[in-house]
Coordinates of C-alpha atoms in Angstrom, one line a residue:
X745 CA 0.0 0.0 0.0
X746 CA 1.5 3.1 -1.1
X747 CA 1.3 6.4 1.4
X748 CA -1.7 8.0 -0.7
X749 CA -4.1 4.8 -0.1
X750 CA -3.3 4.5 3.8
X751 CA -4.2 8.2 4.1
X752 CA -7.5 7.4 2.3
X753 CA -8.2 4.2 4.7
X754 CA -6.9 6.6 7.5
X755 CA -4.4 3.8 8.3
X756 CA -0.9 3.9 9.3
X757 CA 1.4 1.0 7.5
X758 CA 2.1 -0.5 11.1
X759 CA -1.0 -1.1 11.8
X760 CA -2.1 -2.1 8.1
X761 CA 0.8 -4.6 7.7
X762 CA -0.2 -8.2 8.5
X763 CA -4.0 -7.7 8.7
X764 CA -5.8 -9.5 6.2
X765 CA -6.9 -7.1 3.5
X766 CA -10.7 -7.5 3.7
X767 CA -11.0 -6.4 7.8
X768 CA -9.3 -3.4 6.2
X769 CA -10.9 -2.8 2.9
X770 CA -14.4 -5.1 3.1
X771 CA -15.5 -3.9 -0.6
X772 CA -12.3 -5.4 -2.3
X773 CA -12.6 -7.4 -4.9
X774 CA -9.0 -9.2 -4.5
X775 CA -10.2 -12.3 -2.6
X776 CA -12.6 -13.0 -5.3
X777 CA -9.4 -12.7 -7.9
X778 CA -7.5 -14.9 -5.8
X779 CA -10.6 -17.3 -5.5
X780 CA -11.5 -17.5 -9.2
X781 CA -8.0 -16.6 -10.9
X782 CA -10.1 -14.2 -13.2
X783 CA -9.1 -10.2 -13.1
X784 CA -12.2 -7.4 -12.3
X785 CA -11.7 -4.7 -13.4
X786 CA -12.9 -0.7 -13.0
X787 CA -15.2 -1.9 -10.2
X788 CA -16.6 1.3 -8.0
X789 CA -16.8 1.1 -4.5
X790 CA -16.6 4.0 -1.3
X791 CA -14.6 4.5 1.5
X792 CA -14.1 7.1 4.4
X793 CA -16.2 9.3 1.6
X794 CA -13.6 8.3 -1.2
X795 CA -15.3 7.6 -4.1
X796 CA -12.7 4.8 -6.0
X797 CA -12.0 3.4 -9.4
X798 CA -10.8 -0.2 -9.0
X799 CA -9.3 -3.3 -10.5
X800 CA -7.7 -6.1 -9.6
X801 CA -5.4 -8.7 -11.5
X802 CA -4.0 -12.6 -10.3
X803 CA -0.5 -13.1 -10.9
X804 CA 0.6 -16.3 -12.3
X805 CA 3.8 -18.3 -12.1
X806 CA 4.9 -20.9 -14.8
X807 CA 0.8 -21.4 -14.5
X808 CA 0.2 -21.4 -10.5
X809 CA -1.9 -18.8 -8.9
X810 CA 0.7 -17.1 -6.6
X811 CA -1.2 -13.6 -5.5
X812 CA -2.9 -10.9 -7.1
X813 CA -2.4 -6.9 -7.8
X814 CA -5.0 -4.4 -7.0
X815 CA -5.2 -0.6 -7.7
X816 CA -7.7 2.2 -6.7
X817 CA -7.6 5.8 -8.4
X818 CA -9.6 7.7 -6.1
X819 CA -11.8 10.5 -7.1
X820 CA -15.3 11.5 -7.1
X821 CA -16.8 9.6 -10.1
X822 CA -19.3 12.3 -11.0
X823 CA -16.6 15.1 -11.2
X824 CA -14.3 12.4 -12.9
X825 CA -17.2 12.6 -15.8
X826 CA -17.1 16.4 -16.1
X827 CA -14.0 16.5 -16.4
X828 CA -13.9 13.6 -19.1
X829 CA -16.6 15.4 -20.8
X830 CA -14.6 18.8 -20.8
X831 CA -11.6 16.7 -22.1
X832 CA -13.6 15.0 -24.9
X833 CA -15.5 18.4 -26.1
X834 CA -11.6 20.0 -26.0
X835 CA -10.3 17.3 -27.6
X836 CA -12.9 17.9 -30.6
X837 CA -12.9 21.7 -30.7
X838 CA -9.3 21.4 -31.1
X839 CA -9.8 18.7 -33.8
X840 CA -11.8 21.0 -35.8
X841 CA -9.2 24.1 -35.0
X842 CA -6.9 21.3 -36.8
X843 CA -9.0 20.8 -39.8
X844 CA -10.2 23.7 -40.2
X845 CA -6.5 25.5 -40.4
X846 CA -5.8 22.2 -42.9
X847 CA -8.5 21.8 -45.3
X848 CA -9.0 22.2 -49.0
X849 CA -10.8 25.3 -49.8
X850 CA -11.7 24.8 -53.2
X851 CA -14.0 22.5 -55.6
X852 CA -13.8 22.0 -59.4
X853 CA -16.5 24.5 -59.4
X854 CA -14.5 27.2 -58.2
X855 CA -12.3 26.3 -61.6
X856 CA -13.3 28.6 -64.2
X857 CA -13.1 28.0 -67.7
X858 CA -15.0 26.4 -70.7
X859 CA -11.6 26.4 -73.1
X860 CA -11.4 22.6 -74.5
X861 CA -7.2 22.4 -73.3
X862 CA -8.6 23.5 -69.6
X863 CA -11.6 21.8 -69.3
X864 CA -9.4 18.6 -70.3
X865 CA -6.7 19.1 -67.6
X866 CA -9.9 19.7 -65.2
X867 CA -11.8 16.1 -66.3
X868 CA -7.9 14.6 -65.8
X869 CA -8.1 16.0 -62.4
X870 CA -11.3 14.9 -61.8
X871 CA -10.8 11.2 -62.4
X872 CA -7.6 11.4 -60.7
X873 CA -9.0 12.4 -57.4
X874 CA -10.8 9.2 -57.6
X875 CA -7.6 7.3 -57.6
X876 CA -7.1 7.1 -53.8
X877 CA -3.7 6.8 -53.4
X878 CA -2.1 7.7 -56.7
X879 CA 0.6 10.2 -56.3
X880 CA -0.2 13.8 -58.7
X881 CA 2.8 16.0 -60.1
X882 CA 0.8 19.5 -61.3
X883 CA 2.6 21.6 -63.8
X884 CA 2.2 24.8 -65.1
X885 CA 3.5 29.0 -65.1
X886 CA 3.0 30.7 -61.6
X887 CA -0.2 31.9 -61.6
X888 CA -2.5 29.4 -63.5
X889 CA -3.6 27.7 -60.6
X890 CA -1.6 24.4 -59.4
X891 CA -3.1 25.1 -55.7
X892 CA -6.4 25.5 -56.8
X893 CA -6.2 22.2 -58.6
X894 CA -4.4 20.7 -55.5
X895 CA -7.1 21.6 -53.2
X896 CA -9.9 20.5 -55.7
X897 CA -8.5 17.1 -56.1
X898 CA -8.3 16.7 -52.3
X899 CA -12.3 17.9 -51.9
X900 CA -13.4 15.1 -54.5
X901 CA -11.4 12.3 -53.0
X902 CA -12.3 9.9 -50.7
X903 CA -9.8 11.5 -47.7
X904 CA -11.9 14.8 -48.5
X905 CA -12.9 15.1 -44.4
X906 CA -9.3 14.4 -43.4
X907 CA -6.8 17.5 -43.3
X908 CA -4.9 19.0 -46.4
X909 CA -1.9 20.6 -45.6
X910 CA 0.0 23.0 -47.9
X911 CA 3.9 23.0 -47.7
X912 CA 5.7 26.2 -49.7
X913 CA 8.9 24.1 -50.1
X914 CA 10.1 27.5 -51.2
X915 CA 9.2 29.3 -48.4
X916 CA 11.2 27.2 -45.6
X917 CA 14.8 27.6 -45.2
X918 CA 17.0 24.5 -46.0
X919 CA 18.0 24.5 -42.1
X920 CA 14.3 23.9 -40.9
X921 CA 12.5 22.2 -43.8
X922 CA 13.6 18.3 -42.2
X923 CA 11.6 19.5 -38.8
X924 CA 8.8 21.6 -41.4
X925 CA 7.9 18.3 -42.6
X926 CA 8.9 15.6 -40.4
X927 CA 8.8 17.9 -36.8
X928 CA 11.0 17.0 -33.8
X929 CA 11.7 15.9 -30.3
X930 CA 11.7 17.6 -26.9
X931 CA 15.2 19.1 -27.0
X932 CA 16.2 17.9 -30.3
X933 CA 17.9 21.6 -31.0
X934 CA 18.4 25.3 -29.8
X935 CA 15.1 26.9 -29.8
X936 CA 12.9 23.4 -30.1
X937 CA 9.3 24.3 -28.6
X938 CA 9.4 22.1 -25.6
X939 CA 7.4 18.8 -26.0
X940 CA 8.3 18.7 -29.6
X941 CA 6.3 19.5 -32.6
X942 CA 4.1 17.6 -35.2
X943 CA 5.4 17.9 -38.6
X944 CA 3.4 18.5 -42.0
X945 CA 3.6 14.6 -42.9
X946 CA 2.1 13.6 -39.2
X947 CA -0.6 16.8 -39.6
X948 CA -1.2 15.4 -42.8
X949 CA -2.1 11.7 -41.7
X950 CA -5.1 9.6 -43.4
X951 CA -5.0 13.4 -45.4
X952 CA -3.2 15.2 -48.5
X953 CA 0.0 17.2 -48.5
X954 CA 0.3 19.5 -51.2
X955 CA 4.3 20.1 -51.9
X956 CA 4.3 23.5 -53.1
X957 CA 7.3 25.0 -55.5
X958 CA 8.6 21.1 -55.0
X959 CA 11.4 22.0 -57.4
X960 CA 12.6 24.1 -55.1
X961 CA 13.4 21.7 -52.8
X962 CA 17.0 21.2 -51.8
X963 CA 19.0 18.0 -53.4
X964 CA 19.7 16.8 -49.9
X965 CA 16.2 16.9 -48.7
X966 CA 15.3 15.0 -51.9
X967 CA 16.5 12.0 -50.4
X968 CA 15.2 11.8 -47.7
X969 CA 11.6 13.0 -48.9
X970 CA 12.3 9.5 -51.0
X971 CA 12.6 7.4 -48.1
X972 CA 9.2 8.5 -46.9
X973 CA 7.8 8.0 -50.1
X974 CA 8.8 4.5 -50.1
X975 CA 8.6 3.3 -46.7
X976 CA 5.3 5.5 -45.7
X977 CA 7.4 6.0 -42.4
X978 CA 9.0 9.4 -41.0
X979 CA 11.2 9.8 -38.4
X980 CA 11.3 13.1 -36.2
X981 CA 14.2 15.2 -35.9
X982 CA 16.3 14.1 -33.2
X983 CA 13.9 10.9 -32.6
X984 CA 14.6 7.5 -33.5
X985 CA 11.3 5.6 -33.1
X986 CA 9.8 5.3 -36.8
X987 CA 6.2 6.3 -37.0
X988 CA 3.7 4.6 -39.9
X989 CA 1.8 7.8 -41.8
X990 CA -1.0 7.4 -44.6
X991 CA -0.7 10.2 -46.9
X992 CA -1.9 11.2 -50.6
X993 CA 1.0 13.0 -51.5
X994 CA 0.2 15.9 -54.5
X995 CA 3.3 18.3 -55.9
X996 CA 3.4 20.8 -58.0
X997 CA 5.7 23.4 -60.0
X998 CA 6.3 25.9 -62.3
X999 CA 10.0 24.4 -63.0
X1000 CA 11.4 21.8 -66.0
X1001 CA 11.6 18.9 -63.3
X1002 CA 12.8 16.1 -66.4
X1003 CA 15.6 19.3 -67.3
X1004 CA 16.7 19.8 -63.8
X1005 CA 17.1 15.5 -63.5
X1006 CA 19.4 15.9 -66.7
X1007 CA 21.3 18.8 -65.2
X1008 CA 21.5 16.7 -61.5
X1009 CA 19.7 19.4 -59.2
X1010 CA 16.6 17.0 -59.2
X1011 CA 16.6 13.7 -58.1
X1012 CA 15.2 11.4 -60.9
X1013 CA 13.8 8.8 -58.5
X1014 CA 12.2 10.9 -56.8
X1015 CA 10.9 12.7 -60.1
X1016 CA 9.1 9.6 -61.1
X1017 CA 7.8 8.8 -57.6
X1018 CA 5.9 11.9 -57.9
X1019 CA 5.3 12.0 -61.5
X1020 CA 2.9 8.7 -61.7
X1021 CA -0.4 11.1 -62.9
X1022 CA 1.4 14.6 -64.7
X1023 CA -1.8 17.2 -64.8
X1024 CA -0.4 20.6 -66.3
X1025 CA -2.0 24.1 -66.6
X1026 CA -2.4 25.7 -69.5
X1027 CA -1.8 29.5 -69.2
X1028 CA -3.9 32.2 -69.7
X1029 CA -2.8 33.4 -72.8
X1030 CA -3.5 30.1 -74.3
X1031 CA -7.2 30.2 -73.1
X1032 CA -8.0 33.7 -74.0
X1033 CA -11.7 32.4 -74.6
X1034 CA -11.9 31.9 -70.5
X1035 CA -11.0 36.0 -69.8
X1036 CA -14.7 37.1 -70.3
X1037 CA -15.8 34.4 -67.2
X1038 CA -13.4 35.2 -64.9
X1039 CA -13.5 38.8 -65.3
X1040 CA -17.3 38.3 -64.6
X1041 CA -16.4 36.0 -61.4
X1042 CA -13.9 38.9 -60.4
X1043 CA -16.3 41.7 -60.4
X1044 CA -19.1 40.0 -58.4
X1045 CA -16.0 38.6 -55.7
X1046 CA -14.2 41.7 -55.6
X1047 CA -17.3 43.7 -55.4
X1048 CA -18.5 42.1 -51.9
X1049 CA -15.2 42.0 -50.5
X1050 CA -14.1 45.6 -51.5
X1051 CA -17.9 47.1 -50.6
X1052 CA -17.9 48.1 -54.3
X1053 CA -20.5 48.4 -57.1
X1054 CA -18.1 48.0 -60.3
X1055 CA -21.3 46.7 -62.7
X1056 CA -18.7 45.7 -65.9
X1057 CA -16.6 46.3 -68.4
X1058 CA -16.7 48.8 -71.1
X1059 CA -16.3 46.3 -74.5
X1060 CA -13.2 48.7 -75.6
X1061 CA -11.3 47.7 -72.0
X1062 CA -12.4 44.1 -72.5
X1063 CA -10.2 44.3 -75.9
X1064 CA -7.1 45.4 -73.9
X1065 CA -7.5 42.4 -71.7
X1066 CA -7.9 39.9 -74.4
X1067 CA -4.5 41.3 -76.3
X1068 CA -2.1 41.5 -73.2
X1069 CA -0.5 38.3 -72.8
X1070 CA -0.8 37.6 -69.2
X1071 CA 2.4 36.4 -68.0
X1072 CA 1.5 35.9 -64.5
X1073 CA -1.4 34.5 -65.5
X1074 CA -4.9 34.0 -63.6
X1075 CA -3.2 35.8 -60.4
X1076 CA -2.3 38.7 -62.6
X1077 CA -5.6 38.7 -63.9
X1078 CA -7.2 39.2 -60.8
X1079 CA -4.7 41.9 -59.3
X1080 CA -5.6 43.9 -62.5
X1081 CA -8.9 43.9 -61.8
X1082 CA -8.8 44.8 -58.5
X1083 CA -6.4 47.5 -59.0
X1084 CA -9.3 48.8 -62.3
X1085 CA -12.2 48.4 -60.2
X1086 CA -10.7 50.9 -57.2
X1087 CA -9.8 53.2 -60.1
X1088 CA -12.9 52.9 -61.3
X1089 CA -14.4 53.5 -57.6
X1090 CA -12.6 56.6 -57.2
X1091 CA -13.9 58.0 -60.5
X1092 CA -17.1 56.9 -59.0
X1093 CA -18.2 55.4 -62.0
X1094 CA -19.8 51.8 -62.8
X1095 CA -17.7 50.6 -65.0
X1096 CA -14.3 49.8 -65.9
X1097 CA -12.7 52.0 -68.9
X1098 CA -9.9 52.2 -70.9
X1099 CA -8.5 54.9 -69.0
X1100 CA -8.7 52.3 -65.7
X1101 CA -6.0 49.6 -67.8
X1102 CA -3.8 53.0 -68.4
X1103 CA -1.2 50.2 -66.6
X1104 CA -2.3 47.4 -69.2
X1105 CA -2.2 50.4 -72.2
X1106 CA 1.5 51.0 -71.6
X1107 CA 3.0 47.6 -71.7
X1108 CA 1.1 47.4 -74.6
X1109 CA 2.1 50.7 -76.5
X1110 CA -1.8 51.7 -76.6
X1111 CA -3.1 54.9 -76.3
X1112 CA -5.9 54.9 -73.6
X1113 CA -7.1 58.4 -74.1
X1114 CA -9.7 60.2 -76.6
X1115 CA -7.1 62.2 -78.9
X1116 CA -10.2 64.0 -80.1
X1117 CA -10.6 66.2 -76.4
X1118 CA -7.5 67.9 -77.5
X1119 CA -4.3 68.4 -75.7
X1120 CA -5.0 69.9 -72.3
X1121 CA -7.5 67.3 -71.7
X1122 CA -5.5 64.6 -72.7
X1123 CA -3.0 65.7 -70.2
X1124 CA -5.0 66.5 -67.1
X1125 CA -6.8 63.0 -67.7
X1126 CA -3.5 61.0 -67.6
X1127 CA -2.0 63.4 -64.8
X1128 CA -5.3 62.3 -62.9
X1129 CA -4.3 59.0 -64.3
X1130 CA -1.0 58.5 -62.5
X1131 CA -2.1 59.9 -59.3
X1132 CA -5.0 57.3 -59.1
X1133 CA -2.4 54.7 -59.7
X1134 CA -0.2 56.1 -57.1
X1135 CA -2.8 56.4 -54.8
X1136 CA -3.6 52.4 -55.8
X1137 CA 0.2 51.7 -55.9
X1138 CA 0.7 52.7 -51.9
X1139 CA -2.4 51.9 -50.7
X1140 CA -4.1 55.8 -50.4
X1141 CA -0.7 56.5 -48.6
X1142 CA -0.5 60.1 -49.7
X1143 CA 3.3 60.6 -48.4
X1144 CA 4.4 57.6 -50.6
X1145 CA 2.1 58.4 -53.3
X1146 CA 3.6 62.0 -53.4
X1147 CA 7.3 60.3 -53.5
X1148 CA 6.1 57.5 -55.6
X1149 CA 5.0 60.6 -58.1
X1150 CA 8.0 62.7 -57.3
X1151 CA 5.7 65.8 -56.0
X1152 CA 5.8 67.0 -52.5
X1153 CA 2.2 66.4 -50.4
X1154 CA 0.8 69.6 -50.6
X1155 CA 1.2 69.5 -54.2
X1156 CA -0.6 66.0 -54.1
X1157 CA -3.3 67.2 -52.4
X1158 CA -3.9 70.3 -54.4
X1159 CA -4.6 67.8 -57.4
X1160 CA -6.6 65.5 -55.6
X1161 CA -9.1 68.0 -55.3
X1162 CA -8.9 69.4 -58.6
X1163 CA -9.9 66.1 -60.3
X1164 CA -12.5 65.6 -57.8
X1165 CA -10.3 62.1 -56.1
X1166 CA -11.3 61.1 -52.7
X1167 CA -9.0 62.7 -50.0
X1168 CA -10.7 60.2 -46.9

């Protein structure tokens, strides 16, 4: 009897060693174990207003019944629920905080597009997510959309309630991207969060993990991202008991993986472990036929988030868009519009202009303005022009919009109100 239980039987050890155990506890169940040779176990039973938690075990040798082991947790049962209940509803709020900070965002609905060479990387995707445990290499320019396709897979799959975690290989340092993915012991080096951490792969588990900018990742890391593929087994940093994982593993890049294996900066094992189902993105400019529905998709998006009321687009700014070339793409796309629709706001009209793709105009060598208003006009629109780009460029930051236009604030200002632009 340890010192805990003889202050609950409100016993001292000399006087509890020797006596036989039911004159001290009469509700035990150990002379039953010792009678039958069967173990009972979380029995309830009180005691000096203890309320206890009990089993109790026979202990054989070479097949003889030679004694039995019996333990008590004492505590008040009902409390012991509550606080099992408080546990349990934790344990699920923080599952959900967990899922909910790893879980795909997007569908193949929020794909937009009705060009034949999308729509046939979209029905690939489709019938890939199907494939449970096939591995998916996405290719294309930044900016078309790999994550989007990433996260749509994940949502028609079978693992579409477990969690999908994103990994910029990019993003991490070389020094920290072993504990990124595979996380690390209590004390495994300077600065380790005490207890450890999880890492991607294990946050990932019965899930997806997106690999980000893959051909980014360092040649060293290669190797042992291999292993894991093989083995479906990681290892923490500065650990050394092997842990089973069950992840759909998904990569994508903007980078000539087969070029960088002939140059040696990319493993090819590795290349063809993650290259069993290739989906690539076209870009934009090769889809030109798909700028009309995502403009329209922009608007109505951009309009509730901003707290705007752009209704369209003129049909002569529309032709701008369709002959820029779009080399960052759908994420270009979108920032131009944005960036149209606030100018557009603070000329508090409905819809977008040529004047509003002034930006677009002069990559392009177009002339955005009427040359039949005559000179003056034409200047004090594309003076008014600048300074709502300025204004866009900085964020309404008038100090660095007056740098940003090489005038001094006042000046700024002075214009502003001349052209009738929003000084609040």
């Amino acid at each position: 009897m340890n010192k805990t239980y003889l202050r609950v039987l409100k016993l001292s050890a000399d006087k509890a060693l020797g006596q036989p155990i039911a004159s001290i506890t009469p509700a035990t169940q150990t002379t039953k174990v010792l009678r039958t040779g069967k173990a009972i176990t979380a029995y309830n039973w009180n005691i000096n207003g203890y309320q206890m938690i009990a089993s109790a075990v026979p202990i054989f040798k070479e097949d003889e019944l030679v004694g039995c082991f019996s333990y008590s947790i004492s505590m008040n049962i009902w409390d012991h629920k509550n606080i099992l209940e408080n546990l349990l509803a934790e344990n699920n709020m923080l599952k959900g905080e967990v899922l909910n900070a790893h879980t795909s965002r997007y569908s193949f609905d929020d794909l937009i597009g009705e060009e034949r060479v999308f729509l046939q990387a979209k029905i690939l995707a489709r019938q890939v997510a199907r494939q449970d445990n096939t591995k998916v290499l996405i290719i294309g320019e930044s900016g078309t959309g790999k994550e989007l396709f990433a996260h749509a897979i994940h949502k028609a799959s079978i693992r579409c309630n477990r969690p999908f975690v994103r990994v910029n290989c990019a993003a991490i340092p070389e020094s920290l991207l072993e504990a990124e993915l595979f996380g690390y012991e209590d004390g495994a080096f300077t600065g380790a969060k005490k207890g450890g951490r999880l890492g991607k792969f294990e946050l990932a588990n019965h899930g997806t993990i997106f690999l980000d900018e893959i051909g980014e990742m360092p040649l060293a890391m290669q190797s042992k991202l291999l292993v894991v593929l093989q083995e479906q087994v990681i290892e923490r940093l500065g650990g050394n008991n092997p842990i089973d994982i069950n992840v759909r593993v998904i990569s994508a890049t903007n980078r000539n993986l087969e070029l960088m294996v002939q140059k040696g900066s990319f493993r090819e094992d590795l290349f063809y472990r993650l290259n069993v189902m290739q989906i690539e993105i076209p870009p934009l400019r090769n889809r030109k036929g798909d700028i009309l529905h995502m403009v329209s998709t922009f608007l109505n998006g951009l309009n509730q988030r901003l707290n705007m009321n752009i209704k369209g687009i003129k049909g002569e700014a529309l032709d701008i868009l369709l002959k820029y070339s779009w080399p960052g793409n759908v994420r270009e796309l979108e920032n131009v519009m944005e960036r149209a629709m606030s100018l557009a706001h603070m000329d508090q009209v409905d819809m977008i202009g040529k004047r509003h793709l002034a930006f677009i105009c002069a990559k392009l060598k177009l002339n955005c303005f009427d040359g039949s208003k005559g000179l003056k006009t034409i200047v004090q629109e594309f003076e008014e022009q600048l300074i709502c780009d300025a204004l866009a460029e900085t964020g309404q930051n008038k100090s660095l919009a007056a740098q940003y236009l090489n005038i001094d604030v006042s000046s700024l200002y002075r214009k502003m109100r001349k052209y009738g632009i929003p000084i609040d």
